[in-house]
Coordinates of C-alpha atoms in Angstrom, one line a residue:
M1 CA -8.5 -19.7 4.2
R2 CA -11.6 -19.1 2.9
S3 CA -12.6 -22.9 2.2
T4 CA -12.9 -23.5 5.9
R5 CA -15.9 -20.9 6.4
V6 CA -19.0 -22.7 7.7
R7 CA -22.0 -22.1 5.6
V8 CA -24.7 -21.8 8.4
Y9 CA -27.8 -20.4 6.1
G10 CA -30.2 -22.8 6.8
V11 CA -29.2 -22.7 10.8
L12 CA -29.9 -19.2 11.3
A13 CA -33.0 -19.1 9.4
A14 CA -34.2 -22.3 11.6
V15 CA -32.8 -20.3 15.0
A16 CA -34.4 -17.4 13.4
T17 CA -38.1 -18.9 12.5
A18 CA -38.2 -20.8 15.6
S19 CA -37.8 -17.5 17.7
M20 CA -41.0 -16.2 15.7
V21 CA -42.4 -19.4 16.5
L22 CA -42.3 -19.5 20.0
S23 CA -43.2 -16.1 20.7
G24 CA -47.1 -16.5 19.4
C25 CA -47.0 -13.3 17.0
S26 CA -45.6 -12.3 13.7
A27 CA -43.9 -9.3 13.7
L28 CA -45.7 -7.5 10.9
D29 CA -49.0 -7.8 13.2
L30 CA -50.3 -5.2 12.3
G31 CA -53.1 -5.0 14.9
R32 CA -50.6 -4.7 17.4
E33 CA -50.5 -0.5 19.0
D34 CA -46.6 -1.2 18.5
A35 CA -46.6 -2.3 15.7
V36 CA -44.3 -2.1 12.3
D37 CA -45.4 0.2 9.5
P38 CA -43.3 -1.3 6.1
L39 CA -43.6 2.0 4.9
D40 CA -42.1 3.8 7.7
P41 CA -38.2 2.5 8.1
K42 CA -37.8 4.2 11.6
S43 CA -40.9 1.3 12.9
M44 CA -38.0 -1.1 12.3
G45 CA -35.7 -0.3 14.4
A46 CA -32.2 -1.4 15.8
E47 CA -34.7 -3.0 18.9
W48 CA -36.7 -4.4 16.3
Q49 CA -34.0 -5.8 14.3
A50 CA -32.0 -7.2 16.9
E51 CA -35.1 -8.7 18.4
N52 CA -36.6 -10.6 15.4
F53 CA -33.4 -11.6 13.7
A54 CA -31.5 -12.7 17.4
A55 CA -29.5 -15.5 15.7
Y56 CA -27.8 -13.5 13.4
Y57 CA -26.4 -11.1 16.1
E58 CA -25.2 -14.3 18.0
Q59 CA -23.3 -14.9 15.0
D60 CA -19.0 -15.5 15.3
I61 CA -17.1 -14.0 12.8
E62 CA -14.3 -16.0 12.0
W63 CA -11.4 -14.0 10.2
Y64 CA -9.4 -15.6 8.1
E65 CA -6.2 -13.9 6.7
C66 CA -6.8 -11.3 3.8
G67 CA -4.9 -12.4 -0.1
E68 CA -5.4 -10.9 -3.4
D69 CA -9.1 -11.9 -3.9
E70 CA -9.9 -9.3 -1.6
G71 CA -7.8 -6.7 -3.0
L72 CA -4.6 -7.1 -0.7
D73 CA -2.2 -7.6 -2.6
D74 CA 1.7 -6.8 -3.1
V75 CA 1.2 -3.2 -3.5
Y76 CA -1.3 -2.5 -0.8
A77 CA 0.7 -4.5 1.6
E78 CA 3.6 -2.7 1.1
E79 CA 2.1 0.2 1.4
L80 CA 0.4 -0.7 4.9
E81 CA 3.1 -1.9 6.1
A82 CA 4.6 1.3 5.5
A83 CA 1.6 3.4 7.6
G84 CA 2.6 1.3 10.2
F85 CA 0.3 -1.5 10.1
D86 CA 0.3 -5.0 11.0
L87 CA -0.4 -6.9 8.2
A88 CA -0.8 -10.1 10.5
Q89 CA -3.9 -8.3 12.5
I90 CA -5.6 -7.8 9.4
G91 CA -8.9 -9.8 8.9
C92 CA -11.1 -10.3 6.5
A93 CA -14.5 -12.3 7.2
Y94 CA -17.6 -13.3 5.8
I95 CA -20.6 -12.2 7.9
Q96 CA -24.5 -13.9 7.3
A97 CA -27.6 -10.7 6.7
P98 CA -30.9 -12.4 6.5
F99 CA -32.3 -12.3 2.3
D100 CA -34.8 -9.5 3.4
W101 CA -34.2 -7.5 6.9
E102 CA -38.2 -6.4 6.2
D103 CA -39.4 -10.1 6.3
P104 CA -38.9 -12.2 9.7
S105 CA -39.9 -15.0 8.0
T106 CA -37.7 -15.6 5.6
D107 CA -35.8 -18.9 5.6
E108 CA -32.8 -17.4 3.4
A109 CA -29.6 -16.0 4.3
I110 CA -26.4 -14.5 2.3
E111 CA -23.2 -13.8 2.9
L112 CA -21.4 -9.7 3.2
S113 CA -17.5 -9.7 2.7
V114 CA -16.0 -7.8 5.1
V115 CA -12.3 -6.5 6.2
H116 CA -11.2 -5.2 10.2
I117 CA -8.3 -3.0 10.2
P118 CA -6.9 -2.3 13.6
A119 CA -5.6 1.1 14.9
T120 CA -2.5 1.4 14.4
S121 CA -2.1 2.7 18.4
G122 CA -3.8 -0.2 19.4
E123 CA -6.3 1.8 21.4
P124 CA -8.9 2.4 19.6
L125 CA -11.8 5.4 20.0
G126 CA -14.1 2.5 18.5
T127 CA -14.7 1.3 14.8
L128 CA -15.2 2.9 11.4
L129 CA -17.3 2.1 8.8
G130 CA -16.5 2.8 5.6
N131 CA -18.3 3.1 2.2
P132 CA -16.9 4.9 -1.4
R133 CA -19.0 5.9 -4.6
G134 CA -21.4 3.4 -6.1
P135 CA -23.8 2.0 -6.7
G136 CA -21.3 -0.6 -7.3
A137 CA -18.3 -0.2 -5.8
T138 CA -16.9 -2.9 -3.2
G139 CA -15.7 -1.2 0.3
V140 CA -13.2 -4.1 1.5
D141 CA -10.4 -3.0 -1.1
F142 CA -11.9 1.1 -0.8
M143 CA -10.6 0.5 3.1
L144 CA -7.7 -0.9 2.6
G145 CA -6.5 1.6 0.4
Q146 CA -8.3 3.8 2.4
A147 CA -5.9 2.8 5.3
F148 CA -3.1 4.3 4.0
A149 CA -4.6 7.7 2.4
P150 CA -3.4 11.2 2.3
G151 CA -4.0 13.2 6.3
F152 CA -5.9 9.6 7.8
E153 CA -2.6 8.6 9.5
E154 CA -4.6 10.2 13.1
I155 CA -7.7 8.6 11.9
A156 CA -5.8 4.9 11.4
A157 CA -4.2 5.4 14.6
N158 CA -7.9 6.4 16.4
Y159 CA -10.3 3.9 14.7
D160 CA -10.9 0.0 13.9
L161 CA -11.6 0.2 10.1
L162 CA -14.5 -1.7 8.8
G163 CA -14.9 -2.1 5.3
F164 CA -17.5 -4.4 3.6
D165 CA -18.9 -5.2 -0.2
P166 CA -22.7 -4.2 -0.1
R167 CA -25.1 -6.8 -0.6
G168 CA -25.3 -8.1 -4.1
I169 CA -21.8 -6.7 -4.8
G170 CA -18.3 -7.6 -4.9
G171 CA -17.8 -10.7 -2.7
S172 CA -20.7 -10.3 -1.1
T173 CA -22.9 -12.5 -2.6
P174 CA -22.8 -11.2 -6.1
I175 CA -24.9 -11.1 -8.3
D176 CA -24.8 -12.0 -12.0
C177 CA -26.3 -10.3 -14.8
D178 CA -25.4 -11.2 -18.6
G179 CA -28.0 -8.6 -19.9
G180 CA -30.0 -11.1 -21.7
G181 CA -28.4 -10.4 -24.8
S182 CA -29.6 -7.1 -25.5
K183 CA -28.4 -4.0 -25.4
L184 CA -32.2 -2.6 -24.3
P185 CA -32.1 -1.2 -20.7
V186 CA -35.5 -2.4 -20.3
V187 CA -35.0 -5.7 -21.0
Q188 CA -31.7 -6.3 -19.1
L189 CA -32.9 -5.0 -16.2
G190 CA -35.4 -7.4 -16.4
V191 CA -33.2 -10.3 -17.4
C192 CA -30.9 -9.5 -14.6
I193 CA -34.0 -9.7 -12.2
A194 CA -35.3 -13.3 -13.4
D195 CA -31.7 -14.4 -13.0
N196 CA -31.1 -12.9 -9.5
P197 CA -33.5 -13.2 -6.7
L198 CA -31.2 -10.7 -4.6
T199 CA -32.2 -8.0 -7.1
H200 CA -35.0 -7.9 -5.0
T201 CA -33.8 -6.8 -1.4
M202 CA -30.4 -4.9 -2.4
G203 CA -32.0 -1.0 -1.5
T204 CA -30.0 1.3 0.7
S205 CA -32.2 0.5 3.3
Q206 CA -31.5 -3.2 3.5
V207 CA -27.9 -2.2 3.2
A208 CA -28.6 0.4 6.1
R209 CA -29.7 -2.7 7.8
D210 CA -26.3 -4.7 7.3
M211 CA -24.1 -1.9 8.7
E212 CA -26.7 -2.2 11.5
L213 CA -25.8 -5.6 12.3
M214 CA -22.2 -5.0 11.5
R215 CA -22.4 -2.0 14.2
A216 CA -23.6 -4.8 16.9
L217 CA -20.9 -7.2 16.0
M218 CA -18.1 -5.5 16.4
G219 CA -19.4 -4.5 19.6
D220 CA -20.0 -0.8 19.3
E221 CA -22.6 1.5 20.9
K222 CA -22.8 3.7 18.1
M223 CA -22.2 3.9 14.2
N224 CA -18.6 5.9 13.3
F225 CA -18.9 6.3 9.6
L226 CA -17.3 7.5 6.6
G227 CA -19.0 7.9 3.2
Y228 CA -18.1 9.6 -0.2
S229 CA -20.6 9.5 -2.9
Y230 CA -23.0 7.0 -2.7
G231 CA -21.8 6.5 0.6
T232 CA -23.9 9.5 1.8
M233 CA -26.8 8.3 0.8
L234 CA -26.2 5.2 2.7
G235 CA -25.1 7.1 6.0
A236 CA -28.1 9.3 5.7
T237 CA -30.2 6.5 5.4
Y238 CA -29.0 4.6 8.2
A239 CA -29.3 8.4 10.4
T240 CA -32.7 7.9 9.1
I241 CA -33.5 4.9 10.5
F242 CA -31.5 3.9 13.7
P243 CA -30.8 7.9 14.3
E244 CA -30.3 7.3 18.7
R245 CA -27.3 4.4 17.1
V246 CA -25.5 7.1 14.7
G247 CA -22.1 8.3 16.2
R248 CA -19.8 10.5 14.0
M249 CA -20.7 10.4 11.0
V250 CA -18.6 12.2 7.7
L251 CA -20.9 12.1 4.6
D252 CA -17.8 13.2 1.6
S253 CA -19.9 14.7 -2.2
A254 CA -23.2 14.5 -0.5
E255 CA -26.3 13.7 -2.2
N256 CA -29.7 14.0 -0.5
A257 CA -32.6 11.4 -0.9
E258 CA -34.0 12.2 -4.4
W259 CA -30.8 11.3 -5.6
A260 CA -32.3 8.5 -7.8
S261 CA -34.7 10.6 -9.5
L262 CA -35.1 12.2 -13.2
I263 CA -34.2 15.5 -12.2
H264 CA -31.0 14.4 -10.1
L265 CA -29.9 12.1 -13.6
F266 CA -30.2 15.4 -15.1
D267 CA -28.3 18.0 -12.9
Q268 CA -25.6 15.6 -12.5
Q269 CA -25.4 15.3 -16.4
V270 CA -25.0 19.1 -17.0
A271 CA -22.8 19.3 -13.9
I272 CA -20.6 16.6 -15.6
A273 CA -21.3 19.1 -19.0
N274 CA -20.0 21.8 -16.7
A275 CA -17.1 20.4 -16.2
S276 CA -15.8 19.1 -19.0
V277 CA -16.2 22.5 -20.4
A278 CA -14.0 24.0 -17.9
L279 CA -11.7 21.4 -17.9
A280 CA -10.8 22.3 -21.9
T281 CA -11.1 25.7 -20.9
A282 CA -8.6 25.7 -18.7
C283 CA -5.9 23.9 -21.1
R284 CA -3.8 26.6 -21.4
T285 CA -3.9 28.1 -18.2
E286 CA -4.2 25.6 -15.3
Y287 CA -2.4 22.9 -17.2
A288 CA 0.6 24.5 -18.6
D289 CA 3.2 22.2 -17.0
E290 CA 1.7 18.9 -18.3
V291 CA 0.5 19.5 -21.5
E292 CA 2.3 20.5 -25.0
V293 CA -0.5 21.0 -27.3
C294 CA -4.2 21.8 -25.8
P295 CA -6.6 19.6 -27.8
F296 CA -9.2 22.0 -27.4
V297 CA -9.5 25.1 -25.1
D298 CA -13.2 25.8 -24.9
E299 CA -16.6 24.6 -25.5
D300 CA -16.6 24.9 -29.0
S301 CA -13.5 23.6 -30.2
L302 CA -14.4 20.1 -27.1
L303 CA -17.5 19.9 -29.9
A304 CA -15.3 20.1 -33.3
V305 CA -13.4 17.6 -31.4
I306 CA -16.5 15.1 -30.3
A307 CA -18.5 15.8 -34.1
Q308 CA -15.1 14.9 -35.6
L309 CA -14.8 11.4 -33.3
D310 CA -18.7 10.5 -34.3
E311 CA -17.6 11.1 -38.3
S312 CA -14.2 9.3 -38.1
P313 CA -13.5 7.4 -35.1
L314 CA -10.0 6.8 -34.2
V315 CA -9.2 3.0 -34.1
T316 CA -7.4 0.8 -31.3
S317 CA -5.6 -1.9 -31.7
D318 CA -7.8 -4.2 -30.6
G319 CA -10.1 -2.8 -32.7
T320 CA -12.0 -0.7 -30.7
A321 CA -14.0 2.4 -32.0
V322 CA -12.9 5.9 -30.4
T323 CA -15.9 7.6 -31.2
G324 CA -16.9 10.7 -29.6
R325 CA -18.9 9.2 -26.6
V326 CA -15.7 7.4 -26.1
L327 CA -14.1 10.3 -25.6
R328 CA -16.7 12.2 -23.8
E329 CA -16.5 9.2 -20.8
Y330 CA -12.8 8.9 -21.3
L331 CA -12.9 12.9 -20.2
T332 CA -15.5 12.2 -17.5
G333 CA -13.5 10.1 -15.3
A334 CA -10.6 12.4 -15.8
L335 CA -12.9 14.5 -13.2
Y336 CA -12.3 12.4 -10.7
Q337 CA -8.8 12.2 -11.0
S338 CA -6.3 15.2 -9.6
H339 CA -4.9 18.0 -10.9
Y340 CA -1.9 15.8 -12.3
E341 CA -3.7 13.1 -14.0
R342 CA -6.8 15.6 -15.2
G343 CA -3.3 17.2 -17.3
R344 CA -1.9 13.7 -18.3
T345 CA -6.0 13.0 -19.9
L346 CA -5.7 15.8 -22.1
D347 CA -2.2 15.2 -23.1
T348 CA -3.1 12.1 -24.1
I349 CA -6.0 12.7 -25.7
A350 CA -3.7 15.4 -27.6
L351 CA -1.5 12.9 -28.7
A352 CA -4.4 10.2 -29.7
L353 CA -5.6 13.7 -32.3
F354 CA -2.4 13.3 -33.9
G355 CA -2.5 9.3 -34.2
D356 CA 0.0 8.4 -31.4
Q357 CA -1.5 4.6 -31.5
E358 CA -0.6 4.1 -27.8
A359 CA -2.1 6.8 -26.8
I360 CA -5.5 5.9 -29.2
D361 CA -4.7 2.3 -27.0
T362 CA -5.4 4.3 -24.3
I363 CA -8.6 5.9 -24.3
G364 CA -10.4 2.9 -25.8
A365 CA -9.2 0.6 -23.2
D366 CA -11.4 0.2 -20.7
F367 CA -14.1 1.0 -23.5
G368 CA -13.2 -2.1 -25.7
E369 CA -13.4 -4.5 -21.9
T370 CA -16.7 -3.9 -21.4
E371 CA -17.6 -3.9 -24.4
G372 CA -19.5 -7.8 -24.4
G373 CA -20.9 -7.8 -20.5
I374 CA -22.5 -5.7 -18.3
D375 CA -22.7 -4.3 -14.9
M376 CA -25.9 -4.2 -13.6
T377 CA -25.2 -3.4 -9.3
L378 CA -25.3 0.3 -10.3
T379 CA -28.6 0.0 -12.3
V380 CA -30.5 -2.4 -9.5
V381 CA -29.4 0.1 -5.9
S382 CA -30.8 3.0 -8.3
C383 CA -33.9 1.3 -9.1
H384 CA -35.3 1.0 -5.3
S385 CA -34.7 4.7 -4.5
F386 CA -36.4 6.1 -8.0
P387 CA -39.5 8.0 -6.7
I388 CA -42.4 6.0 -7.5
E389 CA -43.8 9.1 -8.9
P390 CA -41.6 10.3 -11.7
D391 CA -43.1 13.6 -12.4
I392 CA -42.2 14.0 -16.2
P393 CA -44.1 17.2 -16.1
A394 CA -41.7 18.5 -13.3
L395 CA -38.5 17.5 -14.9
L396 CA -39.6 18.8 -18.3
A397 CA -39.9 22.3 -16.2
H398 CA -36.9 22.2 -14.7
I399 CA -34.9 21.5 -18.0
E400 CA -37.3 24.7 -19.7
E401 CA -35.6 26.4 -16.4
V402 CA -31.9 25.2 -16.8
G403 CA -31.4 24.7 -20.3
M404 CA -30.3 21.8 -22.4
P405 CA -25.7 22.2 -22.4
R406 CA -24.6 22.0 -25.9
L407 CA -22.8 19.0 -24.3
L408 CA -25.4 16.9 -23.8
G409 CA -27.6 18.1 -27.3
G410 CA -28.6 21.5 -26.5
P411 CA -29.8 24.3 -26.9
E412 CA -32.4 22.7 -28.5
I413 CA -34.8 20.8 -26.4
T414 CA -36.3 17.4 -28.6
D415 CA -37.0 13.9 -28.2
A416 CA -33.6 13.1 -28.8
T417 CA -32.2 15.5 -26.1
L418 CA -34.9 14.4 -23.9
A419 CA -34.7 11.0 -24.1
P420 CA -31.3 9.6 -22.1
F421 CA -33.4 11.5 -19.0
T422 CA -37.1 9.8 -19.2
D423 CA -36.0 6.3 -18.7
L424 CA -38.6 4.4 -16.9
S425 CA -37.4 1.2 -17.0
C426 CA -36.9 0.6 -13.1
Y427 CA -40.3 -0.3 -12.9
T428 CA -39.2 -3.7 -14.1
L429 CA -37.7 -4.0 -10.8
P430 CA -41.3 -4.9 -8.3
E431 CA -39.3 -2.6 -5.2
S432 CA -38.6 0.5 -7.9
G433 CA -39.9 3.2 -5.0
L434 CA -39.9 1.7 -2.3
D435 CA -37.1 2.8 -0.1
I436 CA -36.6 6.0 1.3
T437 CA -37.1 8.8 -1.9
D438 CA -38.2 11.9 -0.5
S439 CA -36.1 13.1 2.5
F440 CA -34.0 11.9 5.2
D441 CA -34.5 12.7 8.7
A442 CA -31.9 12.0 11.1
R443 CA -33.4 14.2 14.1
G444 CA -32.1 12.2 17.5
A445 CA -29.2 11.8 15.8
D446 CA -25.5 13.2 17.4
P447 CA -24.4 16.0 14.9
I448 CA -23.4 14.8 11.5
L449 CA -21.0 16.4 9.1
V450 CA -21.9 17.2 5.5
I451 CA -19.4 18.0 3.5
G452 CA -19.8 19.5 -0.2
I453 CA -17.7 20.6 -3.2
T454 CA -19.0 24.1 -4.9
G455 CA -17.5 22.4 -8.8
D456 CA -18.8 18.7 -7.7
H457 CA -19.8 16.9 -11.3
A458 CA -21.0 13.8 -9.9
T459 CA -23.3 15.4 -6.9
P460 CA -23.8 19.0 -7.8
F461 CA -23.1 20.8 -5.0
Q462 CA -26.5 21.7 -4.0
Y463 CA -27.7 18.9 -2.7
A464 CA -25.0 18.5 -0.3
Q465 CA -26.9 21.8 1.1
V466 CA -30.4 20.4 1.0
L467 CA -28.6 17.0 2.4
A468 CA -27.4 19.1 5.3
D469 CA -30.6 20.9 5.9
E470 CA -32.4 17.7 5.0
L471 CA -30.7 15.3 8.5
G472 CA -31.8 17.9 11.0
D473 CA -28.4 18.4 12.9
A474 CA -25.6 18.5 10.7
T475 CA -23.5 21.5 9.6
L476 CA -22.3 21.7 6.3
L477 CA -18.6 22.1 5.3
T478 CA -17.9 23.1 1.9
L479 CA -14.5 23.2 -0.3
D480 CA -14.5 25.8 -3.0
G481 CA -13.1 23.7 -5.7
Q482 CA -13.7 21.6 -8.8
G483 CA -13.9 17.1 -8.5
H484 CA -15.2 15.1 -6.4
S485 CA -14.4 13.7 -2.9
A486 CA -12.8 15.7 -0.7
S487 CA -11.7 14.2 2.0
Y488 CA -8.4 12.3 2.7
S489 CA -7.7 12.9 -1.3
D490 CA -4.6 14.8 -1.0
R491 CA -6.2 18.2 -1.8
S492 CA -7.0 20.4 1.2
S493 CA -5.5 20.0 4.5
C494 CA -8.7 22.1 5.4
V495 CA -11.2 19.4 5.2
D496 CA -8.8 16.7 6.3
E497 CA -8.1 18.7 9.2
A498 CA -12.0 19.6 9.8
A499 CA -13.1 16.3 9.6
T500 CA -10.1 14.4 11.5
R501 CA -11.0 17.2 14.5
Y502 CA -14.6 15.6 14.0
L503 CA -13.9 12.6 13.9
V504 CA -11.3 12.6 16.6
D505 CA -12.2 14.7 19.0
G506 CA -16.0 15.4 18.2
T507 CA -15.3 19.5 17.4
M508 CA -17.5 20.1 14.4
P509 CA -16.2 23.0 12.1
A510 CA -17.7 26.0 12.6
A511 CA -21.4 26.5 10.6
G512 CA -20.4 27.8 7.6
T513 CA -16.8 27.3 6.8
V514 CA -15.2 26.8 3.4
C515 CA -11.7 25.3 2.5
L516 CA -9.9 25.6 -0.5
D517 CA -7.4 23.1 -2.3
D518 CA -3.6 23.3 -1.0

């Protein structure tokens, strides 16, 4: 059914350009009192956007049957049917959007891949847009899976669900970067930018504007949104640009506006190091049922295993070397998993250290597959939010205050340990730092629910606290625990109930509410 899609790039651009000519002025005429300011995204709000890109708002969405290309395979189909969804009503489509929302004269368009899942009740309160972690993660397959997530039944009954792949990612006019045969980040990024003009307009604000278009096309008065991790930055950016359009918004595992700064990168790596040590230390106690023999039991033994593998790596069946670095990345991946899966990870590591080839292959599998390619979407999107002033002295002072974890090469602070946190290759992108990099501001928006996890390794808890303050009328719900993603993750009925009551009834949890894992 995909082959029947009509590409309307030229038509949309022609209509949009014609409307500008007929108006007799430019939307960027800074001589007018009501002119827009490119440095102030609020000056290009919902009305400005709809007026200057009217053709995109008039398009009809042509839904087609989703298939495996969109993530709707037999497994998902079975789960969705079991959850009460009518597969015949689930539709996929491509929405046309401007190449650059900040340039009304643009004659180029892109396509955004979306999926629509009608409410199981048949009587939706509205549309709930969702976005997973990232940047770089797709949202179509995310929403197909979220629809039958544990504890999500009442949400699925009360909302039509809409998932989308952000521009440049997945099915949404994806960029294609091969790194130019180099391992240098600055060269990889430079080649990617040269080969993919869309990299210039893949910032978070551009995606938020895509979301505003989707809201209008779905016929919703306000934006209802569920975002995780990077999705919280998308939601906060949307609320900053379009505060009057915010409906019920849940930002789970939240970060704040400085998420792409050097200090935040360091803090994230510190949180990952601390969480990895905590996992190792808990092997004998919390994971006794899943692990027969612990591969390590504290920081010292974890560091010893890493050093051992760096000196004498294990080798997978296809020749991939399982070094200490690979082990650390494999362990980091476990931090995103459930308690049971974390235990299995520890058990797999123990088996691998005993020479079990299947276990060695499991650890090395993901790293062997990516050796010849490169995924630059995370870097490109992040670089748009990389601050114009990186403030190296502030970074050094922060590292001195926090300390360099042993897992990151510390406690000594040297050029070698500092190098991963002083990368300025984002300056290769001309638009670096031109997105929102200082503070979000959602004054005028309806109340927003922010969720933070005290032991979150990916989006450290302190930044969820900052985000709730930045947004204005926002309430912070705390999960006292480890891991990433709190709601509808089969871990805390307390968090699920609070998020559900807010989304369905509009009832915000009391300020200061703290939940625990079940």
